[in-house]
Amino acid sequence: MIYFDNAATTKPCDEAVKAVCENLKANWSNPSSLHGLGLKAEQAVNSSREIIAKALDTDSEYIYFTSGATESNNLAIFSTAKTLGRHKKKIVTTAIEHPSVSQPVKYLEEKGFEAVYVTPNKSSEINPADVISSVDDNTCLVTCQLVNNETGCILPVAKAFKAIKRLYPKVITHCDCVQGFMKLNISASSLNADLISLSGHKIYGPKGVGALYVKKGVRVLPVNFGGGQEKGVRSGTEAVPNIAGFGAAVEVFSKNIDERYEKMSEISSYLCQQAETVEGVTVNKFSESSPYIVSVTVDKIKSETLLHYLEQKGIYVSSGSACSKGKKSDVLKAFGYDDKALDSTIRLSFSYENEKSEIDEFMKQIKNAQAELIKIR
Ligand code: PMP
């Protein structure tokens, strides 16, 4: 099997699997219980909190566990709308955000907020100046992802947020960091973000767990109410095994980020070189992009047809984004892909386990697909 769909989800690492299993067996008690068993479970949660905080170069008191980045993004956006949105009704975001950001923003628009969606420029980049100039005195929130999940394009979050904080210190800056965490060298302070969303299953941890970093002094109001766990920010009994698995994965992958980046760069560059030699295959390039995600257009073959063809050969890719499930991607449209490219673009996303030889096999099967599928049409 060749698995090139790591932006959709990663295979949990052995350490994460072990931590989940051990905590399911040993730490099944409720972390809020006052007895010793509860305390042990609480310690497991807090030890993961410390590991994740360390990976962001911050303190554990600023990390709140959630069920995943979708919840973290919703919490960040709706909380800010509650804390500042009575008087400040503008939200600045980009046209290429994940639905867990764009949908809450759209919902708030229906409730009377104004949203500005910054689009990529002619060079397919989000220009930091466009983000900065969209912010004004009426803005409550700027929300911008670090790495686009469909194309790998890196957004100028640190630069834009720094200028925005200087001009409008009260505006809340939120970064969906899901595709950048453990892949790029970042810290909470280097991003200049008040709020940062993370997900466990994109970094070789389990599904159903994520986190929201909340900068010191920033107020987060809950969007769900209950037992007051996570200091009242996110009620609900903590998913101890998942949280322990998330922490175990971060422990492993917060090391050697640069080495892995180097390996991914070699693999994605090799893919570009190989693709250039085949007519009808284009690697969609961006001035700054993560080597973990590559967008490839294969002319005259529908992405879904190609996806299933490759699957028969044991190669797993995604059409655009796994979240868009066959629908034409609004994100790729915003990047300016024409109708033909929208239909014929697949996403390859890599992990540390991938090798160059797998690119050779992928290219071989792309050529076979061109020979077989284009002829049939
Ligand atoms: N943001 C981005 C950029 C993502 O790629 C994803 C996952 N596709 C999410 C948010 C949602 O993460 P989760 O699956 O943890 O809810």
mmCIF file of C-alpha atoms and ligand atoms in Angstrom:
data_model
loop_
_atom_site.group_PDB
_atom_site.id
_atom_site.type_symbol
_atom_site.label_atom_id
_atom_site.label_comp_id
_atom_site.label_asym_id
_atom_site.label_seq_id
_atom_site.Cartn_x
_atom_site.Cartn_y
_atom_site.Cartn_z
ATOM 1 C CA MET A 1 0.000 0.000 0.000
ATOM 2 C CA ILE A 2 1.155 3.519 -0.826
ATOM 3 C CA TYR A 3 -0.617 6.008 1.410
ATOM 4 C CA PHE A 4 -0.517 9.596 0.120
ATOM 5 C CA ASP A 5 -3.546 10.888 2.048
ATOM 6 C CA ASN A 6 -1.925 12.094 5.248
ATOM 7 C CA ALA A 7 -3.646 15.485 5.205
ATOM 8 C CA ALA A 8 -6.950 13.625 5.595
ATOM 9 C CA THR A 9 -5.621 11.544 8.440
ATOM 10 C CA THR A 10 -2.380 9.957 9.520
ATOM 11 C CA LYS A 11 -1.754 6.429 10.713
ATOM 12 C CA PRO A 12 -1.396 6.602 14.509
ATOM 13 C CA CYS A 13 2.189 5.994 15.598
ATOM 14 C CA ASP A 14 2.995 3.034 17.871
ATOM 15 C CA GLU A 15 3.533 5.349 20.842
ATOM 16 C CA ALA A 16 0.056 6.873 20.406
ATOM 17 C CA VAL A 17 -1.584 3.454 20.043
ATOM 18 C CA LYS A 18 0.187 2.229 23.178
ATOM 19 C CA ALA A 19 -0.830 5.321 25.168
ATOM 20 C CA VAL A 20 -4.479 5.019 24.073
ATOM 21 C CA CYS A 21 -4.639 1.313 24.981
ATOM 22 C CA GLU A 22 -2.855 1.705 28.301
ATOM 23 C CA ASN A 23 -5.040 4.618 29.345
ATOM 24 C CA LEU A 24 -8.221 2.832 28.288
ATOM 25 C CA LYS A 25 -7.243 0.007 30.612
ATOM 26 C CA ALA A 26 -5.590 1.828 33.488
ATOM 27 C CA ASN A 27 -7.117 5.298 33.468
ATOM 28 C CA TRP A 28 -10.806 4.640 32.836
ATOM 29 C CA SER A 29 -11.879 6.697 35.827
ATOM 30 C CA ASN A 30 -13.279 10.225 35.583
ATOM 31 C CA PRO A 31 -10.577 12.900 35.794
ATOM 32 C CA SER A 32 -13.018 15.078 37.774
ATOM 33 C CA SER A 33 -13.536 12.439 40.505
ATOM 34 C CA LEU A 34 -11.998 13.467 43.786
ATOM 35 C CA HIS A 35 -10.638 10.017 44.662
ATOM 36 C CA GLY A 36 -7.228 8.658 43.768
ATOM 37 C CA LEU A 37 -8.360 6.932 40.564
ATOM 38 C CA GLY A 38 -9.737 10.236 39.293
ATOM 39 C CA LEU A 39 -6.521 11.965 40.216
ATOM 40 C CA LYS A 40 -4.501 9.447 38.179
ATOM 41 C CA ALA A 41 -6.668 10.101 35.114
ATOM 42 C CA GLU A 42 -6.356 13.837 35.673
ATOM 43 C CA GLN A 43 -2.580 13.470 35.846
ATOM 44 C CA ALA A 44 -2.588 11.646 32.496
ATOM 45 C CA VAL A 45 -4.566 14.529 30.948
ATOM 46 C CA ASN A 46 -2.272 17.124 32.456
ATOM 47 C CA SER A 47 0.861 15.348 31.380
ATOM 48 C CA SER A 48 -0.370 15.510 27.738
ATOM 49 C CA ARG A 49 -1.284 19.154 28.284
ATOM 50 C CA GLU A 50 2.316 19.820 29.282
ATOM 51 C CA ILE A 51 3.750 18.016 26.266
ATOM 52 C CA ILE A 52 1.518 19.979 23.856
ATOM 53 C CA ALA A 53 2.272 23.258 25.614
ATOM 54 C CA LYS A 54 5.993 22.545 25.362
ATOM 55 C CA ALA A 55 5.647 21.845 21.634
ATOM 56 C CA LEU A 56 4.109 25.321 21.230
ATOM 57 C CA ASP A 57 6.685 26.809 23.613
ATOM 58 C CA THR A 58 4.031 27.931 26.062
ATOM 59 C CA ASP A 59 2.652 26.906 29.478
ATOM 60 C CA SER A 60 0.163 24.114 30.012
ATOM 61 C CA GLU A 61 -2.417 26.458 31.581
ATOM 62 C CA TYR A 62 -3.048 27.898 28.110
ATOM 63 C CA ILE A 63 -3.971 24.573 26.458
ATOM 64 C CA TYR A 64 -7.606 23.392 26.429
ATOM 65 C CA PHE A 65 -8.566 19.960 25.115
ATOM 66 C CA THR A 66 -11.430 19.596 22.647
ATOM 67 C CA SER A 67 -12.807 16.823 20.444
ATOM 68 C CA GLY A 68 -10.731 17.985 17.452
ATOM 69 C CA ALA A 69 -9.860 21.016 15.399
ATOM 70 C CA THR A 70 -13.427 21.419 14.132
ATOM 71 C CA GLU A 71 -14.520 22.058 17.697
ATOM 72 C CA SER A 72 -11.465 24.239 18.424
ATOM 73 C CA ASN A 73 -12.206 26.396 15.372
ATOM 74 C CA ASN A 74 -15.899 26.708 16.266
ATOM 75 C CA LEU A 75 -15.024 27.549 19.863
ATOM 76 C CA ALA A 76 -12.492 30.200 18.815
ATOM 77 C CA ILE A 77 -14.887 31.887 16.392
ATOM 78 C CA PHE A 78 -18.144 31.743 18.380
ATOM 79 C CA SER A 79 -16.410 32.679 21.610
ATOM 80 C CA THR A 80 -14.898 35.781 20.013
ATOM 81 C CA ALA A 81 -18.262 36.696 18.492
ATOM 82 C CA LYS A 82 -19.674 36.524 22.024
ATOM 83 C CA THR A 83 -16.933 38.429 23.815
ATOM 84 C CA LEU A 84 -16.402 41.250 21.291
ATOM 85 C CA GLY A 85 -19.140 40.869 18.699
ATOM 86 C CA ARG A 86 -21.762 43.035 20.383
ATOM 87 C CA HIS A 87 -19.954 46.179 19.337
ATOM 88 C CA LYS A 88 -17.534 44.936 16.685
ATOM 89 C CA LYS A 89 -19.256 43.112 13.893
ATOM 90 C CA LYS A 90 -16.518 42.473 11.349
ATOM 91 C CA ILE A 91 -14.619 39.215 10.823
ATOM 92 C CA VAL A 92 -11.644 39.014 8.483
ATOM 93 C CA THR A 93 -10.769 35.610 7.081
ATOM 94 C CA THR A 94 -9.581 34.066 3.818
ATOM 95 C CA ALA A 95 -11.484 32.411 0.992
ATOM 96 C CA ILE A 96 -9.406 29.224 1.409
ATOM 97 C CA GLU A 97 -10.221 28.197 4.979
ATOM 98 C CA HIS A 98 -11.361 24.744 6.033
ATOM 99 C CA PRO A 99 -15.185 24.455 6.387
ATOM 100 C CA SER A 100 -14.795 24.314 10.180
ATOM 101 C CA VAL A 101 -13.759 27.974 9.900
ATOM 102 C CA SER A 102 -15.706 29.156 6.846
ATOM 103 C CA GLN A 103 -19.041 27.669 7.975
ATOM 104 C CA PRO A 104 -19.088 29.283 11.449
ATOM 105 C CA VAL A 105 -18.130 32.598 9.792
ATOM 106 C CA LYS A 106 -20.966 32.183 7.259
ATOM 107 C CA TYR A 107 -23.375 31.431 10.109
ATOM 108 C CA LEU A 108 -22.319 34.617 11.889
ATOM 109 C CA GLU A 109 -22.784 36.561 8.657
ATOM 110 C CA GLU A 110 -26.392 35.381 8.624
ATOM 111 C CA LYS A 111 -26.702 36.672 12.189
ATOM 112 C CA GLY A 112 -25.604 40.180 11.243
ATOM 113 C CA PHE A 113 -21.800 40.040 11.195
ATOM 114 C CA GLU A 114 -19.864 41.322 8.211
ATOM 115 C CA ALA A 115 -17.214 38.966 6.815
ATOM 116 C CA VAL A 116 -14.314 39.790 4.524
ATOM 117 C CA TYR A 117 -12.857 36.811 2.632
ATOM 118 C CA VAL A 118 -9.354 37.653 1.439
ATOM 119 C CA THR A 119 -8.671 35.807 -1.832
ATOM 120 C CA PRO A 120 -5.322 34.614 -3.184
ATOM 121 C CA ASN A 121 -3.732 37.072 -5.632
ATOM 122 C CA LYS A 122 -2.603 36.321 -9.197
ATOM 123 C CA SER A 123 0.439 34.476 -7.885
ATOM 124 C CA SER A 124 -1.901 32.266 -5.813
ATOM 125 C CA GLU A 125 -0.715 33.818 -2.570
ATOM 126 C CA ILE A 126 -2.588 35.401 0.270
ATOM 127 C CA ASN A 127 -0.929 38.796 0.458
ATOM 128 C CA PRO A 128 -0.448 39.828 4.113
ATOM 129 C CA ALA A 129 -1.185 43.450 3.112
ATOM 130 C CA ASP A 130 -4.660 42.369 1.918
ATOM 131 C CA VAL A 131 -5.393 40.778 5.290
ATOM 132 C CA ILE A 132 -4.028 43.729 7.252
ATOM 133 C CA SER A 133 -5.873 46.364 5.204
ATOM 134 C CA SER A 134 -9.188 44.520 5.671
ATOM 135 C CA VAL A 135 -9.021 45.013 9.451
ATOM 136 C CA ASP A 136 -10.528 48.141 10.981
ATOM 137 C CA ASP A 137 -11.863 49.473 14.286
ATOM 138 C CA ASN A 138 -15.044 47.460 13.817
ATOM 139 C CA THR A 139 -13.182 44.110 13.547
ATOM 140 C CA CYS A 140 -13.501 41.550 16.352
ATOM 141 C CA LEU A 141 -11.669 38.596 14.780
ATOM 142 C CA VAL A 142 -9.091 37.706 12.158
ATOM 143 C CA THR A 143 -8.971 33.991 11.428
ATOM 144 C CA CYS A 144 -6.405 32.582 9.023
ATOM 145 C CA GLN A 145 -5.028 29.069 8.560
ATOM 146 C CA LEU A 146 -1.292 28.414 8.496
ATOM 147 C CA VAL A 147 -1.175 25.754 5.773
ATOM 148 C CA ASN A 148 -3.938 25.212 3.251
ATOM 149 C CA ASN A 149 -5.160 21.623 3.471
ATOM 150 C CA GLU A 150 -5.942 21.275 -0.248
ATOM 151 C CA THR A 151 -2.854 22.813 -1.830
ATOM 152 C CA GLY A 152 -0.168 23.031 0.853
ATOM 153 C CA CYS A 153 0.153 26.782 0.303
ATOM 154 C CA ILE A 154 1.592 28.496 3.413
ATOM 155 C CA LEU A 155 -0.200 31.652 4.530
ATOM 156 C CA PRO A 156 1.634 34.675 5.972
ATOM 157 C CA VAL A 157 0.020 34.336 9.389
ATOM 158 C CA ALA A 158 2.905 35.568 11.551
ATOM 159 C CA LYS A 159 3.477 38.672 9.425
ATOM 160 C CA ALA A 160 -0.198 39.611 9.082
ATOM 161 C CA PHE A 161 -1.031 38.969 12.755
ATOM 162 C CA LYS A 162 2.003 40.941 13.948
ATOM 163 C CA ALA A 163 0.950 44.041 12.021
ATOM 164 C CA ILE A 164 -2.703 43.639 13.006
ATOM 165 C CA LYS A 165 -1.816 43.345 16.695
ATOM 166 C CA ARG A 166 0.319 46.467 16.433
ATOM 167 C CA LEU A 167 -2.446 48.470 14.738
ATOM 168 C CA TYR A 168 -5.450 46.962 16.549
ATOM 169 C CA PRO A 169 -4.289 45.288 19.801
ATOM 170 C CA LYS A 170 -7.836 44.320 20.794
ATOM 171 C CA VAL A 171 -8.616 42.320 17.656
ATOM 172 C CA ILE A 172 -8.485 38.570 18.342
ATOM 173 C CA THR A 173 -6.158 36.651 16.015
ATOM 174 C CA HIS A 174 -6.944 32.974 15.445
ATOM 175 C CA CYS A 175 -4.903 30.451 13.484
ATOM 176 C CA ASP A 176 -6.103 27.057 12.305
ATOM 177 C CA CYS A 177 -2.738 25.370 12.598
ATOM 178 C CA VAL A 178 -3.879 21.822 11.843
ATOM 179 C CA GLN A 179 -1.701 21.228 8.772
ATOM 180 C CA GLY A 180 1.310 23.100 10.158
ATOM 181 C CA PHE A 181 1.648 21.695 13.682
ATOM 182 C CA MET A 182 4.553 19.251 14.000
ATOM 183 C CA LYS A 183 5.431 19.944 10.357
ATOM 184 C CA LEU A 184 6.694 23.510 10.433
ATOM 185 C CA ASN A 185 8.770 25.061 13.189
ATOM 186 C CA ILE A 186 6.249 27.250 14.964
ATOM 187 C CA SER A 187 5.486 28.428 18.465
ATOM 188 C CA ALA A 188 2.507 30.209 19.990
ATOM 189 C CA SER A 189 4.446 33.467 20.176
ATOM 190 C CA SER A 190 6.008 33.243 16.694
ATOM 191 C CA LEU A 191 2.543 33.123 15.115
ATOM 192 C CA ASN A 192 1.345 36.214 17.047
ATOM 193 C CA ALA A 193 -1.938 34.361 17.513
ATOM 194 C CA ASP A 194 -4.311 34.717 20.453
ATOM 195 C CA LEU A 195 -5.955 31.405 19.626
ATOM 196 C CA ILE A 196 -4.510 28.338 17.872
ATOM 197 C CA SER A 197 -6.385 25.188 16.811
ATOM 198 C CA LEU A 198 -4.718 21.773 16.732
ATOM 199 C CA SER A 199 -5.858 18.262 15.839
ATOM 200 C CA GLY A 200 -4.599 14.877 17.059
ATOM 201 C CA HIS A 201 -5.242 12.708 14.022
ATOM 202 C CA LYS A 202 -3.234 14.843 11.581
ATOM 203 C CA ILE A 203 -0.048 14.297 13.564
ATOM 204 C CA TYR A 204 -0.095 10.505 14.027
ATOM 205 C CA GLY A 205 -2.343 10.637 17.101
ATOM 206 C CA PRO A 206 -5.906 9.386 17.556
ATOM 207 C CA LYS A 207 -9.095 10.911 16.139
ATOM 208 C CA GLY A 208 -11.611 12.708 18.337
ATOM 209 C CA VAL A 209 -9.099 14.883 20.142
ATOM 210 C CA GLY A 210 -7.709 18.337 19.536
ATOM 211 C CA ALA A 211 -6.732 21.428 21.448
ATOM 212 C CA LEU A 212 -7.195 25.157 21.543
ATOM 213 C CA TYR A 213 -4.323 27.332 22.709
ATOM 214 C CA VAL A 214 -5.596 30.497 24.387
ATOM 215 C CA LYS A 215 -3.072 33.261 24.972
ATOM 216 C CA LYS A 216 -2.694 34.638 28.498
ATOM 217 C CA GLY A 217 -5.285 37.346 29.111
ATOM 218 C CA VAL A 218 -7.580 36.337 26.237
ATOM 219 C CA ARG A 219 -11.099 35.504 27.393
ATOM 220 C CA VAL A 220 -12.787 32.449 25.917
ATOM 221 C CA LEU A 221 -16.487 31.978 26.613
ATOM 222 C CA PRO A 222 -17.865 28.453 26.320
ATOM 223 C CA VAL A 223 -20.170 27.455 23.501
ATOM 224 C CA ASN A 224 -21.371 24.294 25.267
ATOM 225 C CA PHE A 225 -22.354 24.148 28.893
ATOM 226 C CA GLY A 226 -22.157 21.378 31.454
ATOM 227 C CA GLY A 227 -19.788 20.153 34.131
ATOM 228 C CA GLY A 228 -17.298 22.996 33.715
ATOM 229 C CA GLN A 229 -14.304 20.843 32.698
ATOM 230 C CA GLU A 230 -11.279 22.519 31.088
ATOM 231 C CA LYS A 231 -11.735 25.514 33.416
ATOM 232 C CA GLY A 232 -15.279 25.980 32.155
ATOM 233 C CA VAL A 233 -14.125 26.603 28.581
ATOM 234 C CA ARG A 234 -15.080 23.153 27.289
ATOM 235 C CA SER A 235 -17.498 21.133 29.371
ATOM 236 C CA GLY A 236 -17.603 17.365 28.917
ATOM 237 C CA THR A 237 -15.645 14.522 30.514
ATOM 238 C CA GLU A 238 -12.160 14.556 29.055
ATOM 239 C CA ALA A 239 -11.394 11.715 26.599
ATOM 240 C CA VAL A 240 -8.437 10.499 28.654
ATOM 241 C CA PRO A 241 -7.143 7.770 26.267
ATOM 242 C CA ASN A 242 -7.356 10.065 23.226
ATOM 243 C CA ILE A 243 -5.712 12.912 25.063
ATOM 244 C CA ALA A 244 -2.927 10.573 26.225
ATOM 245 C CA GLY A 245 -2.479 9.344 22.626
ATOM 246 C CA PHE A 246 -2.352 12.924 21.353
ATOM 247 C CA GLY A 247 0.335 13.754 23.917
ATOM 248 C CA ALA A 248 2.330 10.629 23.034
ATOM 249 C CA ALA A 249 2.287 11.561 19.328
ATOM 250 C CA VAL A 250 3.360 15.141 20.044
ATOM 251 C CA GLU A 251 6.175 13.841 22.256
ATOM 252 C CA VAL A 252 7.517 11.852 19.294
ATOM 253 C CA PHE A 253 6.919 14.335 16.479
ATOM 254 C CA SER A 254 7.974 17.527 18.224
ATOM 255 C CA LYS A 255 11.486 16.154 17.755
ATOM 256 C CA ASN A 256 13.245 16.188 14.375
ATOM 257 C CA ILE A 257 10.764 18.551 12.672
ATOM 258 C CA ASP A 258 13.551 19.914 10.442
ATOM 259 C CA GLU A 259 14.830 16.478 9.415
ATOM 260 C CA ARG A 260 11.348 15.352 8.445
ATOM 261 C CA TYR A 261 10.754 18.637 6.596
ATOM 262 C CA GLU A 262 13.965 17.992 4.658
ATOM 263 C CA LYS A 263 12.832 14.479 3.717
ATOM 264 C CA MET A 264 9.381 15.735 2.652
ATOM 265 C CA SER A 265 11.030 18.468 0.554
ATOM 266 C CA GLU A 266 13.099 15.834 -1.239
ATOM 267 C CA ILE A 267 10.005 13.744 -1.921
ATOM 268 C CA SER A 268 7.870 16.641 -3.158
ATOM 269 C CA SER A 269 10.718 18.034 -5.306
ATOM 270 C CA TYR A 270 11.246 14.583 -6.786
ATOM 271 C CA LEU A 271 7.543 14.428 -7.608
ATOM 272 C CA CYS A 272 7.794 17.832 -9.354
ATOM 273 C CA GLN A 273 10.811 16.698 -11.403
ATOM 274 C CA GLN A 274 9.127 13.460 -12.434
ATOM 275 C CA ALA A 275 5.815 15.150 -13.232
ATOM 276 C CA GLU A 276 7.534 17.668 -15.505
ATOM 277 C CA THR A 277 8.583 14.857 -17.811
ATOM 278 C CA VAL A 278 5.002 13.663 -18.367
ATOM 279 C CA GLU A 279 2.712 15.583 -20.692
ATOM 280 C CA GLY A 280 -0.626 16.525 -19.203
ATOM 281 C CA VAL A 281 0.591 16.354 -15.588
ATOM 282 C CA THR A 282 1.039 19.615 -13.667
ATOM 283 C CA VAL A 283 2.185 20.106 -10.111
ATOM 284 C CA ASN A 284 0.410 23.238 -8.882
ATOM 285 C CA LYS A 285 3.070 25.436 -7.363
ATOM 286 C CA PHE A 286 2.921 28.220 -4.793
ATOM 287 C CA SER A 287 5.662 30.628 -3.808
ATOM 288 C CA GLU A 288 5.655 29.213 -0.284
ATOM 289 C CA SER A 289 4.228 25.805 0.358
ATOM 290 C CA SER A 290 4.457 22.903 2.751
ATOM 291 C CA PRO A 291 6.264 19.925 1.222
ATOM 292 C CA TYR A 292 3.760 17.692 3.027
ATOM 293 C CA ILE A 293 0.909 18.559 0.620
ATOM 294 C CA VAL A 294 1.085 18.651 -3.164
ATOM 295 C CA SER A 295 -1.744 19.452 -5.592
ATOM 296 C CA VAL A 296 -1.464 17.654 -8.946
ATOM 297 C CA THR A 297 -3.612 18.159 -12.041
ATOM 298 C CA VAL A 298 -3.814 15.329 -14.581
ATOM 299 C CA ASP A 299 -5.484 16.666 -17.727
ATOM 300 C CA LYS A 300 -8.499 14.898 -19.178
ATOM 301 C CA ILE A 301 -9.026 12.490 -16.272
ATOM 302 C CA LYS A 302 -11.632 13.255 -13.611
ATOM 303 C CA SER A 303 -10.070 13.309 -10.165
ATOM 304 C CA GLU A 304 -12.533 10.803 -8.750
ATOM 305 C CA THR A 305 -11.915 8.371 -11.625
ATOM 306 C CA LEU A 306 -8.176 8.725 -11.107
ATOM 307 C CA LEU A 307 -8.513 8.303 -7.349
ATOM 308 C CA HIS A 308 -10.310 4.971 -7.808
ATOM 309 C CA TYR A 309 -7.917 3.858 -10.560
ATOM 310 C CA LEU A 310 -4.968 4.514 -8.252
ATOM 311 C CA GLU A 311 -6.741 2.822 -5.370
ATOM 312 C CA GLN A 312 -6.965 -0.372 -7.453
ATOM 313 C CA LYS A 313 -3.195 -0.190 -7.746
ATOM 314 C CA GLY A 314 -2.843 0.234 -3.985
ATOM 315 C CA ILE A 315 -2.171 3.987 -4.056
ATOM 316 C CA TYR A 316 -4.334 6.194 -1.837
ATOM 317 C CA VAL A 317 -4.743 9.874 -2.718
ATOM 318 C CA SER A 318 -7.494 12.416 -2.286
ATOM 319 C CA SER A 319 -9.533 14.404 -4.786
ATOM 320 C CA GLY A 320 -9.019 18.017 -3.708
ATOM 321 C CA SER A 321 -9.827 17.650 -0.038
ATOM 322 C CA ALA A 322 -11.335 14.606 1.653
ATOM 323 C CA CYS A 323 -13.804 17.003 3.297
ATOM 324 C CA SER A 324 -15.284 18.184 0.002
ATOM 325 C CA LYS A 325 -16.414 14.605 -0.911
ATOM 326 C CA GLY A 326 -16.579 14.889 -4.676
ATOM 327 C CA LYS A 327 -18.058 18.417 -4.700
ATOM 328 C CA LYS A 328 -16.112 20.991 -6.741
ATOM 329 C CA SER A 329 -13.759 22.635 -4.317
ATOM 330 C CA ASP A 330 -14.503 26.290 -3.462
ATOM 331 C CA VAL A 331 -10.962 26.522 -2.170
ATOM 332 C CA LEU A 332 -9.401 25.496 -5.500
ATOM 333 C CA LYS A 333 -11.822 27.892 -7.235
ATOM 334 C CA ALA A 334 -10.565 30.690 -4.993
ATOM 335 C CA PHE A 335 -7.010 29.758 -6.011
ATOM 336 C CA GLY A 336 -8.105 30.400 -9.595
ATOM 337 C CA TYR A 337 -8.118 26.801 -10.883
ATOM 338 C CA ASP A 338 -10.188 26.737 -14.083
ATOM 339 C CA ASP A 339 -13.151 24.371 -14.496
ATOM 340 C CA LYS A 340 -11.081 21.668 -16.191
ATOM 341 C CA ALA A 341 -8.422 21.745 -13.483
ATOM 342 C CA LEU A 342 -11.102 21.685 -10.774
ATOM 343 C CA ASP A 343 -12.337 18.389 -12.186
ATOM 344 C CA SER A 344 -8.898 16.887 -12.644
ATOM 345 C CA THR A 345 -6.922 17.768 -9.531
ATOM 346 C CA ILE A 346 -5.832 15.321 -6.878
ATOM 347 C CA ARG A 347 -4.046 15.924 -3.604
ATOM 348 C CA LEU A 348 -1.024 13.955 -2.455
ATOM 349 C CA SER A 349 -0.094 14.380 1.182
ATOM 350 C CA PHE A 350 2.947 12.749 2.673
ATOM 351 C CA SER A 351 4.187 11.372 5.954
ATOM 352 C CA TYR A 352 7.649 10.550 7.269
ATOM 353 C CA GLU A 353 7.015 6.949 6.188
ATOM 354 C CA ASN A 354 6.812 7.767 2.456
ATOM 355 C CA GLU A 355 9.761 7.127 0.166
ATOM 356 C CA LYS A 356 10.887 8.379 -3.264
ATOM 357 C CA SER A 357 10.361 4.894 -4.699
ATOM 358 C CA GLU A 358 6.643 5.361 -3.998
ATOM 359 C CA ILE A 359 6.682 8.452 -6.241
ATOM 360 C CA ASP A 360 8.162 6.268 -9.014
ATOM 361 C CA GLU A 361 5.276 3.820 -8.630
ATOM 362 C CA PHE A 362 2.759 6.707 -8.537
ATOM 363 C CA MET A 363 4.161 8.200 -11.764
ATOM 364 C CA LYS A 364 4.146 4.794 -13.423
ATOM 365 C CA GLN A 365 0.469 4.363 -12.563
ATOM 366 C CA ILE A 366 -0.360 7.920 -13.705
ATOM 367 C CA LYS A 367 1.113 7.075 -17.109
ATOM 368 C CA ASN A 368 -0.893 3.828 -17.164
ATOM 369 C CA ALA A 369 -4.037 5.761 -16.217
ATOM 370 C CA GLN A 370 -3.430 8.237 -19.042
ATOM 371 C CA ALA A 371 -2.989 5.372 -21.510
ATOM 372 C CA GLU A 372 -6.053 3.462 -20.336
ATOM 373 C CA LEU A 373 -8.537 6.114 -19.260
ATOM 374 C CA ILE A 374 -7.976 8.814 -21.866
ATOM 375 C CA LYS A 375 -8.147 6.230 -24.683
ATOM 376 C CA ILE A 376 -11.510 4.951 -23.413
ATOM 377 C CA ARG A 377 -12.998 8.455 -23.510
HETATM 378 N N1 PMP B 1 -8.626 22.515 9.689
HETATM 379 C C1 PMP B 1 -7.901 21.974 8.705
HETATM 380 C C2 PMP B 1 -6.960 22.845 7.930
HETATM 381 C C3 PMP B 1 -8.009 20.615 8.426
HETATM 382 O O1 PMP B 1 -7.281 20.081 7.434
HETATM 383 C C4 PMP B 1 -8.916 19.833 9.187
HETATM 384 C C5 PMP B 1 -9.102 18.356 8.881
HETATM 385 N N2 PMP B 1 -9.421 18.063 7.546
HETATM 386 C C6 PMP B 1 -9.647 20.449 10.216
HETATM 387 C C7 PMP B 1 -9.477 21.793 10.442
HETATM 388 C C8 PMP B 1 -10.607 19.669 11.080
HETATM 389 O O2 PMP B 1 -9.907 18.864 11.981
HETATM 390 P P1 PMP B 1 -10.618 17.693 12.796
HETATM 391 O O3 PMP B 1 -10.744 16.541 11.877
HETATM 392 O O4 PMP B 1 -9.709 17.435 13.963
HETATM 393 O O5 PMP B 1 -11.941 18.212 13.257
#
